[in-house]
PDB file of C-alpha atoms in Angstrom:
ATOM      1  CA  MET K   1       7.643  26.555 -19.931  1.00 44.00           C
ATOM      2  CA  ALA K   2       4.286  25.059 -19.050  1.00 43.00           C
ATOM      3  CA  GLY K   3       5.844  21.491 -18.923  1.00 42.00           C
ATOM      4  CA  LYS K   4       8.670  22.744 -16.550  1.00 41.00           C
ATOM      5  CA  GLN K   5       6.214  24.546 -14.412  1.00 42.00           C
ATOM      6  CA  ALA K   6       4.174  21.353 -14.126  1.00 41.00           C
ATOM      7  CA  ASP K   7       7.278  19.462 -13.215  1.00 41.00           C
ATOM      8  CA  HIS K   8       8.102  21.994 -10.358  1.00 42.00           C
ATOM      9  CA  ALA K   9       4.536  21.832  -9.236  1.00 39.00           C
ATOM     10  CA  ALA K  10       4.832  18.119  -8.792  1.00 41.00           C
ATOM     11  CA  ASP K  11       8.152  18.520  -6.833  1.00 43.00           C
ATOM     12  CA  ASP K  12       6.590  20.991  -4.567  1.00 43.00           C
ATOM     13  CA  THR K  13       4.026  18.566  -3.351  1.00 43.00           C
ATOM     14  CA  GLY K  14       6.870  16.577  -1.514  1.00 47.00           C
ATOM     15  CA  ASP K  15       5.733  13.324  -3.168  1.00 56.00           C
ATOM     16  CA  GLY K  16       8.534  13.120  -5.576  1.00 62.00           C
ATOM     17  CA  ALA K  17      11.146  12.039  -3.008  1.00 62.00           C
ATOM     18  CA  HIS K  18       8.806   8.887  -2.207  1.00 69.00           C
ATOM     19  CA  GLU K  19       7.841   8.152  -5.817  1.00 80.00           C
ATOM     20  CA  SER K  20       9.061   4.601  -6.778  1.00 83.00           C
ATOM     21  CA  ILE K  21      11.024   3.964 -10.030  1.00 84.00           C
ATOM     22  CA  TRP K  22       7.894   1.828 -11.157  1.00 81.00           C
ATOM     23  CA  GLN K  23       5.837   4.894 -11.134  1.00 83.00           C
ATOM     24  CA  ARG K  24       8.379   6.837 -13.059  1.00 79.00           C
ATOM     25  CA  MET K  25       8.926   4.043 -15.622  1.00 80.00           C
ATOM     26  CA  GLU K  26       5.146   4.112 -16.696  1.00 79.00           C
ATOM     27  CA  ARG K  27       5.461   7.707 -17.716  1.00 74.00           C
ATOM     28  CA  PRO K  28       5.967   8.332 -21.537  1.00 65.00           C
ATOM     29  CA  ALA K  29       9.629   8.453 -22.211  1.00 60.00           C
ATOM     30  CA  ARG K  30      11.177  11.767 -23.073  1.00 60.00           C
ATOM     31  CA  PRO K  31      13.290  12.324 -26.118  1.00 49.00           C
ATOM     32  CA  PRO K  32      15.828  11.475 -27.072  1.00 51.00           C
ATOM     33  CA  ARG K  33      15.071   7.786 -27.122  1.00 51.00           C
ATOM     34  CA  ALA K  34      16.628   5.868 -24.478  1.00 54.00           C
ATOM     35  CA  ALA K  35      19.981   4.066 -25.399  1.00 83.00           C
ATOM     36  CA  LEU K  36      19.514   1.559 -22.480  1.00 92.00           C
ATOM     37  CA  THR K  37      16.674  -0.163 -20.968  1.00 94.00           C
ATOM     38  CA  HIS K  38      15.918  -0.817 -17.287  1.00 96.00           C
ATOM     39  CA  ALA K  39      16.156  -4.538 -18.053  1.00 96.00           C
ATOM     40  CA  GLN K  40      19.715  -4.104 -19.223  1.00 97.00           C
ATOM     41  CA  ILE K  41      20.561  -2.243 -16.153  1.00 98.00           C
ATOM     42  CA  ALA K  42      18.946  -4.754 -13.888  1.00 97.00           C
ATOM     43  CA  THR K  43      20.623  -7.648 -15.774  1.00 97.00           C
ATOM     44  CA  ALA K  44      24.205  -6.218 -15.549  1.00 98.00           C
ATOM     45  CA  ALA K  45      23.716  -5.283 -11.820  1.00 98.00           C
ATOM     46  CA  VAL K  46      22.488  -8.883 -10.899  1.00 98.00           C
ATOM     47  CA  GLU K  47      25.496 -10.435 -12.794  1.00 98.00           C
ATOM     48  CA  ILE K  48      27.838  -8.141 -10.741  1.00 98.00           C
ATOM     49  CA  ALA K  49      26.197  -8.967  -7.425  1.00 98.00           C
ATOM     50  CA  ASP K  50      26.059 -12.663  -8.201  1.00 97.00           C
ATOM     51  CA  ALA K  51      29.670 -12.699  -8.849  1.00 96.00           C
ATOM     52  CA  GLU K  52      30.897 -10.396  -6.196  1.00 96.00           C
ATOM     53  CA  GLY K  53      28.203  -9.440  -3.776  1.00 95.00           C
ATOM     54  CA  LEU K  54      25.829  -6.433  -3.420  1.00 95.00           C
ATOM     55  CA  ASP K  55      28.539  -4.118  -2.138  1.00 95.00           C
ATOM     56  CA  ALA K  56      30.336  -4.420  -5.565  1.00 97.00           C
ATOM     57  CA  VAL K  57      27.303  -2.877  -7.311  1.00 97.00           C
ATOM     58  CA  SER K  58      28.013   0.848  -7.695  1.00 97.00           C
ATOM     59  CA  MET K  59      26.831   3.385 -10.306  1.00 97.00           C
ATOM     60  CA  ARG K  60      30.549   3.658 -11.527  1.00 97.00           C
ATOM     61  CA  ARG K  61      30.925  -0.072 -11.820  1.00 97.00           C
ATOM     62  CA  LEU K  62      27.538  -0.519 -13.395  1.00 97.00           C
ATOM     63  CA  ALA K  63      28.366   2.178 -16.069  1.00 96.00           C
ATOM     64  CA  GLU K  64      31.495   0.580 -16.967  1.00 96.00           C
ATOM     65  CA  ARG K  65      29.882  -2.822 -17.395  1.00 96.00           C
ATOM     66  CA  LEU K  66      27.154  -1.178 -19.634  1.00 96.00           C
ATOM     67  CA  GLY K  67      29.690   0.913 -21.638  1.00 94.00           C
ATOM     68  CA  VAL K  68      28.174   4.216 -20.676  1.00 94.00           C
ATOM     69  CA  ALA K  69      29.192   7.319 -18.741  1.00 94.00           C
ATOM     70  CA  THR K  70      28.359   7.026 -15.137  1.00 95.00           C
ATOM     71  CA  MET K  71      26.299  10.264 -15.294  1.00 94.00           C
ATOM     72  CA  GLY K  72      24.385   8.693 -18.153  1.00 93.00           C
ATOM     73  CA  LEU K  73      22.791   6.230 -15.866  1.00 95.00           C
ATOM     74  CA  TYR K  74      21.155   8.837 -13.924  1.00 94.00           C
ATOM     75  CA  ARG K  75      18.814   9.418 -16.871  1.00 93.00           C
ATOM     76  CA  TYR K  76      17.250   6.029 -15.945  1.00 95.00           C
ATOM     77  CA  VAL K  77      17.741   5.717 -12.181  1.00 95.00           C
ATOM     78  CA  ARG K  78      18.182   8.021  -9.243  1.00 94.00           C
ATOM     79  CA  GLY K  79      20.748   5.976  -7.585  1.00 94.00           C
ATOM     80  CA  LYS K  80      21.583   2.641  -6.092  1.00 94.00           C
ATOM     81  CA  ASP K  81      18.393   2.144  -4.397  1.00 92.00           C
ATOM     82  CA  ASP K  82      16.491   2.321  -7.668  1.00 94.00           C
ATOM     83  CA  VAL K  83      19.108  -0.154  -9.154  1.00 96.00           C
ATOM     84  CA  ILE K  84      18.470  -2.661  -6.173  1.00 95.00           C
ATOM     85  CA  GLU K  85      14.689  -2.506  -6.798  1.00 94.00           C
ATOM     86  CA  LEU K  86      15.180  -3.224 -10.422  1.00 96.00           C
ATOM     87  CA  MET K  87      17.420  -6.187  -9.466  1.00 96.00           C
ATOM     88  CA  VAL K  88      14.929  -7.480  -6.759  1.00 95.00           C
ATOM     89  CA  ASP K  89      12.118  -7.403  -9.302  1.00 95.00           C
ATOM     90  CA  THR K  90      14.197  -9.240 -12.019  1.00 95.00           C
ATOM     91  CA  VAL K  91      15.146 -12.014  -9.785  1.00 95.00           C
ATOM     92  CA  TYR K  92      11.619 -12.424  -8.429  1.00 93.00           C
ATOM     93  CA  ALA K  93      10.381 -12.889 -11.931  1.00 92.00           C
ATOM     94  CA  GLU K  94      12.496 -16.218 -11.825  1.00 86.00           C
ATOM     95  CA  GLU K  95       9.981 -17.446  -9.083  1.00 81.00           C
ATOM     96  CA  ALA K  96       7.114 -16.000 -11.035  1.00 70.00           C
ATOM     97  CA  GLN K  97       4.588 -18.909 -10.684  1.00 57.00           C
ATOM     98  CA  ALA K  98       3.413 -20.705  -7.528  1.00 49.00           C
ATOM     99  CA  ALA K  99       2.770 -24.386  -7.963  1.00 50.00           C
ATOM    100  CA  GLU K 100      -0.001 -25.269 -10.354  1.00 61.00           C
ATOM    101  CA  GLY K 101      -3.011 -26.929  -8.829  1.00 69.00           C
ATOM    102  CA  GLY K 102      -2.883 -28.563  -5.278  1.00 83.00           C
ATOM    103  CA  ASP K 103      -4.199 -27.321  -2.060  1.00 92.00           C
ATOM    104  CA  TRP K 104      -2.958 -24.277  -0.165  1.00 95.00           C
ATOM    105  CA  ARG K 105      -0.254 -26.262   1.686  1.00 96.00           C
ATOM    106  CA  GLU K 106       1.132 -27.663  -1.603  1.00 94.00           C
ATOM    107  CA  ILE K 107       1.273 -24.351  -3.197  1.00 94.00           C
ATOM    108  CA  LEU K 108       2.903 -22.680  -0.287  1.00 96.00           C
ATOM    109  CA  ARG K 109       5.377 -25.575   0.077  1.00 95.00           C
ATOM    110  CA  VAL K 110       6.522 -25.568  -3.621  1.00 94.00           C
ATOM    111  CA  SER K 111       6.720 -21.700  -3.563  1.00 94.00           C
ATOM    112  CA  ALA K 112       8.937 -22.051  -0.223  1.00 95.00           C
ATOM    113  CA  LEU K 113      11.253 -24.440  -2.036  1.00 96.00           C
ATOM    114  CA  ARG K 114      11.478 -22.247  -5.081  1.00 95.00           C
ATOM    115  CA  LEU K 115      12.240 -19.060  -2.869  1.00 95.00           C
ATOM    116  CA  ARG K 116      14.948 -21.008  -1.056  1.00 96.00           C
ATOM    117  CA  ASP K 117      16.485 -21.912  -4.747  1.00 96.00           C
ATOM    118  CA  LEU K 118      16.171 -18.209  -5.620  1.00 95.00           C
ATOM    119  CA  LEU K 119      18.027 -17.032  -2.474  1.00 96.00           C
ATOM    120  CA  LEU K 120      20.847 -19.557  -2.896  1.00 96.00           C
ATOM    121  CA  ARG K 121      21.235 -18.515  -6.533  1.00 96.00           C
ATOM    122  CA  HIS K 122      21.266 -14.872  -5.586  1.00 97.00           C
ATOM    123  CA  PRO K 123      22.539 -14.690  -1.945  1.00 96.00           C
ATOM    124  CA  TRP K 124      22.798 -10.936  -2.041  1.00 96.00           C
ATOM    125  CA  LEU K 125      18.940 -10.909  -2.112  1.00 94.00           C
ATOM    126  CA  VAL K 126      18.785 -11.438   1.723  1.00 91.00           C
ATOM    127  CA  GLU K 127      20.611  -8.001   2.219  1.00 90.00           C
ATOM    128  CA  THR K 128      18.384  -5.958  -0.012  1.00 87.00           C
ATOM    129  CA  THR K 129      15.814  -5.014   2.611  1.00 69.00           C
ATOM    130  CA  ALA K 130      18.420  -2.903   4.223  1.00 57.00           C
ATOM    131  CA  HIS K 131      18.288  -0.797   1.091  1.00 57.00           C
ATOM    132  CA  SER K 132      14.605  -0.615   0.149  1.00 56.00           C
ATOM    133  CA  GLY K 133      11.356  -2.517   0.778  1.00 61.00           C
ATOM    134  CA  PRO K 134      10.307  -5.113  -1.584  1.00 72.00           C
ATOM    135  CA  LEU K 135       7.644  -3.095  -3.078  1.00 84.00           C
ATOM    136  CA  THR K 136       8.265  -4.238  -6.802  1.00 91.00           C
ATOM    137  CA  PRO K 137       5.713  -5.449  -9.172  1.00 93.00           C
ATOM    138  CA  ASN K 138       7.018  -9.126  -9.385  1.00 93.00           C
ATOM    139  CA  PHE K 139       7.330  -9.384  -5.596  1.00 92.00           C
ATOM    140  CA  ILE K 140       3.994  -8.212  -4.998  1.00 93.00           C
ATOM    141  CA  ALA K 141       2.462 -10.481  -7.759  1.00 92.00           C
ATOM    142  CA  ARG K 142       4.019 -13.496  -5.872  1.00 92.00           C
ATOM    143  CA  THR K 143       2.516 -12.155  -2.722  1.00 93.00           C
ATOM    144  CA  ASP K 144      -0.908 -11.706  -4.381  1.00 93.00           C
ATOM    145  CA  ARG K 145      -0.841 -15.342  -5.804  1.00 92.00           C
ATOM    146  CA  LEU K 146       0.088 -16.938  -2.578  1.00 94.00           C
ATOM    147  CA  LEU K 147      -2.600 -14.942  -0.665  1.00 95.00           C
ATOM    148  CA  ALA K 148      -5.152 -16.061  -3.357  1.00 95.00           C
ATOM    149  CA  SER K 149      -4.119 -19.746  -2.461  1.00 94.00           C
ATOM    150  CA  LEU K 150      -5.567 -19.281   0.947  1.00 96.00           C
ATOM    151  CA  ASP K 151      -8.845 -17.867  -0.174  1.00 95.00           C
ATOM    152  CA  GLY K 152     -11.920 -20.109   0.820  1.00 94.00           C
ATOM    153  CA  LEU K 153     -10.287 -21.330   3.922  1.00 96.00           C
ATOM    154  CA  GLY K 154     -12.227 -19.103   6.143  1.00 96.00           C
ATOM    155  CA  LEU K 155      -9.178 -16.863   7.215  1.00 98.00           C
ATOM    156  CA  ASP K 156      -9.524 -13.147   7.670  1.00 97.00           C
ATOM    157  CA  ALA K 157      -6.990 -10.928   5.689  1.00 98.00           C
ATOM    158  CA  ASP K 158      -4.646 -10.394   8.585  1.00 98.00           C
ATOM    159  CA  THR K 159      -4.479 -14.175   9.394  1.00 98.00           C
ATOM    160  CA  ALA K 160      -3.798 -15.118   5.703  1.00 98.00           C
ATOM    161  CA  MET K 161      -0.868 -12.585   5.526  1.00 97.00           C
ATOM    162  CA  THR K 162       0.516 -13.958   8.819  1.00 97.00           C
ATOM    163  CA  VAL K 163       0.494 -17.383   7.468  1.00 98.00           C
ATOM    164  CA  LEU K 164       2.282 -16.362   4.414  1.00 96.00           C
ATOM    165  CA  GLY K 165       4.788 -14.206   6.409  1.00 95.00           C
ATOM    166  CA  THR K 166       5.483 -17.105   8.843  1.00 97.00           C
ATOM    167  CA  VAL K 167       6.288 -19.513   6.017  1.00 97.00           C
ATOM    168  CA  THR K 168       8.603 -16.723   4.307  1.00 94.00           C
ATOM    169  CA  ALA K 169      10.389 -15.979   7.488  1.00 95.00           C
ATOM    170  CA  PHE K 170      11.278 -19.607   7.931  1.00 97.00           C
ATOM    171  CA  VAL K 171      12.525 -19.813   4.472  1.00 96.00           C
ATOM    172  CA  THR K 172      14.578 -16.541   4.724  1.00 95.00           C
ATOM    173  CA  GLY K 173      15.885 -17.411   8.202  1.00 95.00           C
ATOM    174  CA  ALA K 174      17.024 -20.898   7.274  1.00 96.00           C
ATOM    175  CA  THR K 175      18.422 -20.143   3.898  1.00 96.00           C
ATOM    176  CA  THR K 176      20.395 -17.059   5.317  1.00 96.00           C
ATOM    177  CA  ALA K 177      22.068 -19.163   7.932  1.00 95.00           C
ATOM    178  CA  ARG K 178      23.194 -21.494   5.006  1.00 95.00           C
ATOM    179  CA  ILE K 179      24.440 -18.537   3.020  1.00 96.00           C
ATOM    180  CA  ARG K 180      26.429 -17.367   6.029  1.00 94.00           C
ATOM    181  CA  MET K 181      27.975 -20.899   6.378  1.00 95.00           C
ATOM    182  CA  ALA K 182      28.956 -20.837   2.863  1.00 93.00           C
ATOM    183  CA  ARG K 183      30.584 -17.458   3.265  1.00 93.00           C
ATOM    184  CA  LEU K 184      32.435 -18.698   6.266  1.00 94.00           C
ATOM    185  CA  MET K 185      33.682 -21.685   4.430  1.00 93.00           C
ATOM    186  CA  ARG K 186      34.957 -19.399   1.599  1.00 93.00           C
ATOM    187  CA  LYS K 187      36.763 -17.180   4.177  1.00 92.00           C
ATOM    188  CA  GLU K 188      38.506 -20.100   5.775  1.00 94.00           C
ATOM    189  CA  GLY K 189      39.316 -21.700   2.400  1.00 94.00           C
ATOM    190  CA  ALA K 190      37.271 -24.877   3.376  1.00 93.00           C
ATOM    191  CA  GLU K 191      35.853 -26.908   0.400  1.00 91.00           C
ATOM    192  CA  LYS K 192      33.545 -28.986   2.396  1.00 92.00           C
ATOM    193  CA  MET K 193      32.089 -29.018   5.983  1.00 93.00           C
ATOM    194  CA  ASP K 194      34.678 -31.584   7.176  1.00 93.00           C
ATOM    195  CA  ASP K 195      37.471 -29.149   6.163  1.00 93.00           C
ATOM    196  CA  LEU K 196      35.729 -26.544   8.334  1.00 92.00           C
ATOM    197  CA  ARG K 197      35.364 -29.017  11.278  1.00 93.00           C
ATOM    198  CA  THR K 198      39.147 -29.836  11.039  1.00 93.00           C
ATOM    199  CA  LEU K 199      39.900 -26.220  11.383  1.00 93.00           C
ATOM    200  CA  TYR K 200      37.559 -25.651  14.232  1.00 93.00           C
ATOM    201  CA  SER K 201      38.366 -28.985  15.910  1.00 94.00           C
ATOM    202  CA  SER K 202      40.348 -27.688  18.822  1.00 94.00           C
ATOM    203  CA  ARG K 203      37.663 -25.069  19.742  1.00 94.00           C
ATOM    204  CA  MET K 204      34.952 -27.900  19.527  1.00 95.00           C
ATOM    205  CA  SER K 205      37.167 -30.315  21.553  1.00 95.00           C
ATOM    206  CA  TRP K 206      37.492 -27.595  24.360  1.00 95.00           C
ATOM    207  CA  LEU K 207      33.741 -27.031  24.542  1.00 95.00           C
ATOM    208  CA  LEU K 208      32.847 -30.684  24.642  1.00 95.00           C
ATOM    209  CA  GLU K 209      35.389 -31.789  27.075  1.00 95.00           C
ATOM    210  CA  SER K 210      34.200 -28.976  29.556  1.00 96.00           C
ATOM    211  CA  GLY K 211      31.176 -31.221  30.230  1.00 96.00           C
ATOM    212  CA  ARG K 212      28.956 -28.222  30.290  1.00 96.00           C
ATOM    213  CA  TYR K 213      26.811 -28.869  27.184  1.00 96.00           C
ATOM    214  CA  PRO K 214      25.762 -32.593  27.271  1.00 97.00           C
ATOM    215  CA  ALA K 215      22.817 -32.264  24.971  1.00 97.00           C
ATOM    216  CA  PHE K 216      24.864 -30.405  22.436  1.00 96.00           C
ATOM    217  CA  GLU K 217      27.652 -33.163  22.688  1.00 96.00           C
ATOM    218  CA  ARG K 218      25.161 -35.764  22.103  1.00 96.00           C
ATOM    219  CA  TYR K 219      24.037 -34.270  18.838  1.00 95.00           C
ATOM    220  CA  ILE K 220      27.830 -33.782  17.884  1.00 95.00           C
ATOM    221  CA  ARG K 221      28.429 -37.504  18.527  1.00 94.00           C
ATOM    222  CA  GLN K 222      25.210 -39.019  17.306  1.00 96.00           C
ATOM    223  CA  GLY K 223      23.861 -36.781  14.661  1.00 95.00           C
ATOM    224  CA  VAL K 224      24.103 -38.135  11.228  1.00 95.00           C
ATOM    225  CA  ARG K 225      22.538 -35.642   8.971  1.00 95.00           C
ATOM    226  CA  LYS K 226      24.523 -32.537   9.980  1.00 94.00           C
ATOM    227  CA  ASP K 227      25.381 -31.744   6.285  1.00 94.00           C
ATOM    228  CA  ASP K 228      22.017 -32.713   4.691  1.00 96.00           C
ATOM    229  CA  ASP K 229      20.716 -29.284   4.136  1.00 96.00           C
ATOM    230  CA  ASP K 230      17.819 -30.378   2.000  1.00 97.00           C
ATOM    231  CA  TRP K 231      16.518 -32.685   4.635  1.00 97.00           C
ATOM    232  CA  GLN K 232      16.926 -30.198   7.420  1.00 97.00           C
ATOM    233  CA  PHE K 233      15.145 -27.633   5.421  1.00 98.00           C
ATOM    234  CA  GLU K 234      12.086 -29.743   4.280  1.00 98.00           C
ATOM    235  CA  LEU K 235      11.542 -31.132   7.866  1.00 98.00           C
ATOM    236  CA  GLY K 236      11.524 -27.611   9.233  1.00 98.00           C
ATOM    237  CA  LEU K 237       9.243 -26.374   6.413  1.00 98.00           C
ATOM    238  CA  ASP K 238       6.831 -29.333   6.928  1.00 98.00           C
ATOM    239  CA  SER K 239       6.788 -28.786  10.678  1.00 98.00           C
ATOM    240  CA  VAL K 240       5.812 -25.053  10.098  1.00 98.00           C
ATOM    241  CA  LEU K 241       3.084 -26.108   7.603  1.00 98.00           C
ATOM    242  CA  ASP K 242       1.793 -28.704  10.051  1.00 98.00           C
ATOM    243  CA  GLY K 243       1.679 -26.239  12.863  1.00 98.00           C
ATOM    244  CA  ILE K 244      -0.209 -23.684  10.702  1.00 98.00           C
ATOM    245  CA  ALA K 245      -2.619 -26.371   9.580  1.00 98.00           C
ATOM    246  CA  ALA K 246      -3.277 -27.501  13.195  1.00 97.00           C
ATOM    247  CA  ARG K 247      -3.522 -24.144  14.693  1.00 97.00           C
ATOM    248  CA  LEU K 248      -5.945 -22.817  12.163  1.00 96.00           C
ATOM    249  CA  ALA K 249      -7.773 -26.150  11.547  1.00 95.00           C
ATOM    250  CA  ILE K 250      -7.294 -25.769   7.642  1.00 93.00           C
TER     251      ILE K 250
END
């Protein structure tokens, strides 16, 4: 009875609804011993999302993959938001280390390239902020390491976080655009960009022949690195880092 009363007392504080899965996971496990682990749940959910997208991850689908009853999953998670947090933390463990050695710029640059690769391996990751904030241990550990790389540069805490946020925003924005293009290609059945250009050639011709967009037409006619995603990304990333270095004199 005392234990149940204590549980009810905790619920009455109103904090239970906002308690994260990470807080609950650190409590001693209640008998009987768990048949599943949170790592197993996360791995199964990531596999589903990688293959079919985030919408395909449901409690029923996850339970089927794990070979348990759907209601049995609720012994470990409260619902899909908890599952997504586990998924996010699991994949951020793949980008667990920033560059070893080097100055702040090299560390942020290598981490940005790794984050891009992470998002391309798990494109559903760009959608997860709509479900829950990235307050997971591995995500925060990554942020902590990158902030530490800016120590000793004379930046205040707000400026350091803005530097990191600016680089992350570029990576996320540029990579999301590539992910969306890949989805469009799949939708249209295009195996390569030239296939997509062929499908959209009549629209493009109409726009260019109107004569209203001369700068854009010059790019279409003269651009030779339209499909070089790596070159485009690294030029943009280096430009962002150059701007930060010049603006803050670091």
